């Protein structure tokens, strides 16, 4: 299938993109890498009158060091996030999760910012971004503002980005040397996770961050597990006891891939595995 | 209509296209490059895989306008087939019988070339993971994996 007709704009600066967005409002859709948007357009689940392609804005790509954080441009591909030395050193969890997004061809096109702005609850990058306390830099006509990860994800496919705004970059506080693992449970290769766990730990274990993918309408933190892990010893029994708390307060969906109580079971089991692997046990 | 200029299999091309035209449609319908096939039309199967600026992409999931100013290589441009030549990975698929019906083969080969470019000496597991975006409904993948490993061996020799 092919999408319905639309007008195509290819701005070369964020300012140009914002002005196009201001002009066309909710008739327009932003195209980042297109790996989620194009299937939606092809299946005609959405039919924007105008598509604004950010692919020509060089300033939105790349990863840089910014003191206590690394900054990832919104148009940086999953492939580049996975392989970048700064990500591996300071936010290993993101590298591990980016490696698990879809497949090689899609990682070459799909973008970090595009995936986060799309906010699919089964997307692989929301839970790691939340676990690492990422900050989202959003540009609008009046300048830029920064939104904490805990406020960014609002609901299914809904974020704090306004209709006339664009996500330009994501600041990720450095977690230098933290161990990390992204444990993804899928029925078939290169599919969306039924449940996935993003775990990163300092030492074994001084501090832990655990993010949950597809355990609700937004990415979640397993805060009870994180508290139980702080200062714990990374042994199988100790970690599994803390992981028993991973599904607390969650309200996961029931669908063809699994019922809510099955997902909660998965979250507990997979959290144990993810934390042990992150701690190198 | 939007004007695009790009390089496809070594030749400069330029056309006015509808923005909604997919890259795979452009290659097949405008340029007649039917070596790139449409398998699932849902960006799952990988049969339409081509290289965009040197890396593999699913051409059913890219707009032709997104390829403006860029370089595309299809299965038809991998080797000088007019001279009867095959790319070493094509040769390896023939050697190892890495196909049955052959429909997925163009995409398999384009992805295998990308994979070997990034990791010239992969393990069997790395081949299976690296090819996860390409589906084959005939072979059970065994000979496809063998073909990729064989091509890696050949490149070392």
Coordinates of N, CA and C in Angstrom, one line a residue, chain A residues 1-8 31-36 38-39 42 44 51 53 79 82-83 99 101-109 189-191, chain B residues 2 18-22 25 41-46 49 52 55-58 60-63 65-66 70 107 111 114 118 129-130 132-135:
Chain A
X1 N 0.8 -1.2 0.0 CA 0.0 0.0 0.0 C 0.9 1.3 0.0
X2 N 0.3 2.3 -0.5 CA 1.0 3.6 -0.5 C 0.2 4.6 0.3
X3 N 0.9 5.6 0.9 CA 0.2 6.6 1.6 C -0.7 7.5 0.8
X4 N -1.6 8.2 1.4 CA -2.4 9.2 0.6 C -1.5 10.3 0.3
X5 N -1.9 11.2 -0.7 CA -1.1 12.3 -1.1 C -0.8 13.2 0.1
X6 N 0.4 13.8 0.1 CA 0.7 14.8 1.1 C 1.7 15.8 0.5
X7 N 1.8 17.0 1.0 CA 2.9 17.9 0.6 C 4.1 17.6 1.4
X8 N 5.3 17.8 0.8 CA 6.5 17.4 1.5 C 7.4 18.6 1.7
X31 N 8.5 14.0 10.2 CA 9.2 12.8 9.8 C 10.6 12.8 10.3
X32 N 11.0 11.8 11.1 CA 12.4 11.7 11.6 C 13.0 10.7 10.7
X33 N 13.2 9.4 11.2 CA 13.7 8.4 10.4 C 12.6 7.7 9.6
X34 N 11.4 7.8 10.1 CA 10.3 7.3 9.3 C 9.9 5.8 9.5
X35 N 10.7 5.2 10.4 CA 10.5 3.7 10.6 C 9.2 3.3 11.3
X36 N 8.6 4.3 12.0 CA 7.3 4.0 12.6 C 6.3 4.8 11.8
X38 N 6.2 5.8 8.5 CA 5.9 5.3 7.2 C 4.9 4.1 7.2
X39 N 5.1 3.1 8.1 CA 4.1 2.0 8.2 C 2.7 2.6 8.5
X42 N 1.4 4.2 5.3 CA 1.1 3.2 4.3 C -0.2 2.4 4.6
X44 N -2.5 3.7 6.1 CA -3.5 4.8 6.1 C -4.2 4.9 7.5
X51 N 4.0 16.6 5.3 CA 5.0 15.9 6.1 C 6.3 16.8 6.1
X53 N 10.1 16.8 6.9 CA 11.2 15.9 7.0 C 12.4 16.6 7.7
X79 N 21.6 2.9 15.2 CA 22.9 2.3 14.9 C 24.0 3.1 15.5
X82 N 24.0 2.9 19.4 CA 24.6 1.7 19.8 C 26.1 1.7 19.8
X83 N 26.7 2.2 18.8 CA 28.1 2.1 18.6 C 29.0 3.2 19.2
X99 N 20.7 -1.6 20.6 CA 21.1 -2.8 19.8 C 19.9 -3.7 19.6
X101 N 16.7 -2.7 19.1 CA 15.6 -2.1 18.4 C 15.4 -2.8 17.1
X102 N 14.3 -3.4 16.8 CA 13.9 -4.0 15.5 C 15.1 -4.8 14.9
X103 N 15.5 -4.4 13.7 CA 16.6 -5.1 13.0 C 17.6 -4.1 12.4
X104 N 18.6 -4.7 11.8 CA 19.8 -3.9 11.3 C 19.3 -2.7 10.4
X105 N 18.5 -3.1 9.4 CA 18.1 -2.1 8.4 C 17.3 -1.0 9.1
X106 N 16.4 -1.3 10.0 CA 15.6 -0.3 10.7 C 16.5 0.6 11.6
X107 N 17.5 -0.1 12.2 CA 18.4 0.7 13.1 C 19.2 1.7 12.3
X108 N 19.4 1.4 11.0 CA 20.2 2.4 10.2 C 19.4 3.6 9.9
X109 N 18.0 3.5 9.9 CA 17.2 4.7 9.5 C 16.5 5.3 10.8
X189 N 11.9 -13.0 16.4 CA 13.0 -12.1 16.2 C 12.4 -10.7 15.7
X190 N 13.1 -9.7 15.9 CA 12.9 -8.3 15.5 C 11.5 -7.8 15.7
X191 N 10.8 -8.3 16.7 CA 9.4 -7.8 17.0 C 9.5 -6.8 18.2
Chain B
X2 N 7.8 16.5 -6.5 CA 9.0 17.0 -5.9 C 10.2 16.5 -6.8
X18 N 6.0 12.0 -6.8 CA 5.0 12.4 -5.8 C 5.8 12.1 -4.5
X19 N 5.6 13.0 -3.5 CA 6.3 12.8 -2.2 C 5.9 11.5 -1.5
X20 N 4.7 10.9 -1.8 CA 4.3 9.7 -1.2 C 4.9 8.4 -1.8
X21 N 5.7 8.6 -2.9 CA 6.2 7.5 -3.6 C 7.3 6.8 -2.8
X22 N 7.2 5.5 -2.6 CA 8.2 4.8 -1.8 C 9.5 4.6 -2.6
X25 N 9.2 1.6 -4.9 CA 8.4 1.9 -6.1 C 9.2 2.6 -7.1
X41 N 5.5 -5.6 2.2 CA 5.0 -4.3 2.2 C 4.7 -3.8 3.6
X42 N 5.3 -4.4 4.6 CA 5.0 -3.9 6.0 C 6.3 -3.7 6.7
X43 N 7.4 -3.6 6.0 CA 8.8 -3.4 6.6 C 9.2 -4.6 7.5
X44 N 8.6 -5.7 7.3 CA 9.1 -6.9 8.1 C 10.1 -7.8 7.4
X45 N 9.9 -8.0 6.1 CA 10.5 -9.2 5.5 C 11.9 -8.9 5.0
X46 N 12.2 -7.7 4.6 CA 13.6 -7.4 4.2 C 13.9 -7.7 2.7
X49 N 15.5 -4.9 0.6 CA 16.7 -4.2 1.1 C 17.6 -3.7 0.0
X52 N 21.6 2.6 1.1 CA 21.4 4.0 1.0 C 22.6 4.6 1.6
X55 N 24.7 1.9 3.6 CA 24.2 1.1 4.6 C 22.8 0.5 4.3
X56 N 22.5 -0.7 4.8 CA 21.3 -1.4 4.3 C 20.0 -0.7 4.9
X57 N 19.0 -0.6 4.1 CA 17.7 0.0 4.5 C 16.6 -0.9 3.8
X58 N 15.4 -0.8 4.4 CA 14.3 -1.4 3.7 C 13.6 -0.4 2.8
X60 N 11.0 -0.3 1.1 CA 9.6 0.0 1.2 C 9.3 0.9 2.4
X61 N 10.3 1.2 3.2 CA 10.1 2.0 4.4 C 10.9 3.3 4.3
X62 N 11.2 3.7 3.1 CA 11.9 5.0 2.8 C 11.1 5.7 1.7
X63 N 10.9 7.0 1.8 CA 10.3 7.7 0.7 C 11.4 8.0 -0.4
X65 N 11.7 10.7 -1.9 CA 12.2 12.0 -1.7 C 13.3 12.0 -0.6
X66 N 13.3 11.0 0.3 CA 14.3 11.0 1.4 C 15.6 10.5 0.8
X70 N 21.3 11.5 -2.5 CA 22.1 10.4 -1.9 C 22.4 9.3 -2.9
X107 N 17.3 -9.3 -1.2 CA 17.4 -8.6 0.1 C 18.4 -9.3 1.0
X111 N 21.7 -7.4 2.5 CA 21.9 -7.4 4.0 C 23.2 -8.1 4.3
X114 N 26.1 -5.8 3.7 CA 26.2 -4.8 4.8 C 26.8 -5.4 6.1
X118 N 30.5 -4.6 8.0 CA 30.7 -4.1 9.4 C 31.4 -5.2 10.2
X129 N 21.9 -13.3 13.9 CA 21.4 -12.0 14.4 C 21.4 -10.9 13.4
X130 N 22.5 -10.8 12.7 CA 22.6 -9.7 11.7 C 21.6 -9.8 10.5
X132 N 18.5 -10.9 11.0 CA 17.2 -11.1 11.6 C 16.1 -10.3 10.9
X133 N 16.4 -9.3 10.2 CA 15.4 -8.5 9.5 C 15.1 -9.0 8.1
X134 N 15.5 -10.2 7.8 CA 15.2 -10.8 6.5 C 14.6 -12.1 6.6
X135 N 13.4 -12.3 6.1 CA 12.7 -13.5 6.2 C 12.7 -14.3 4.9

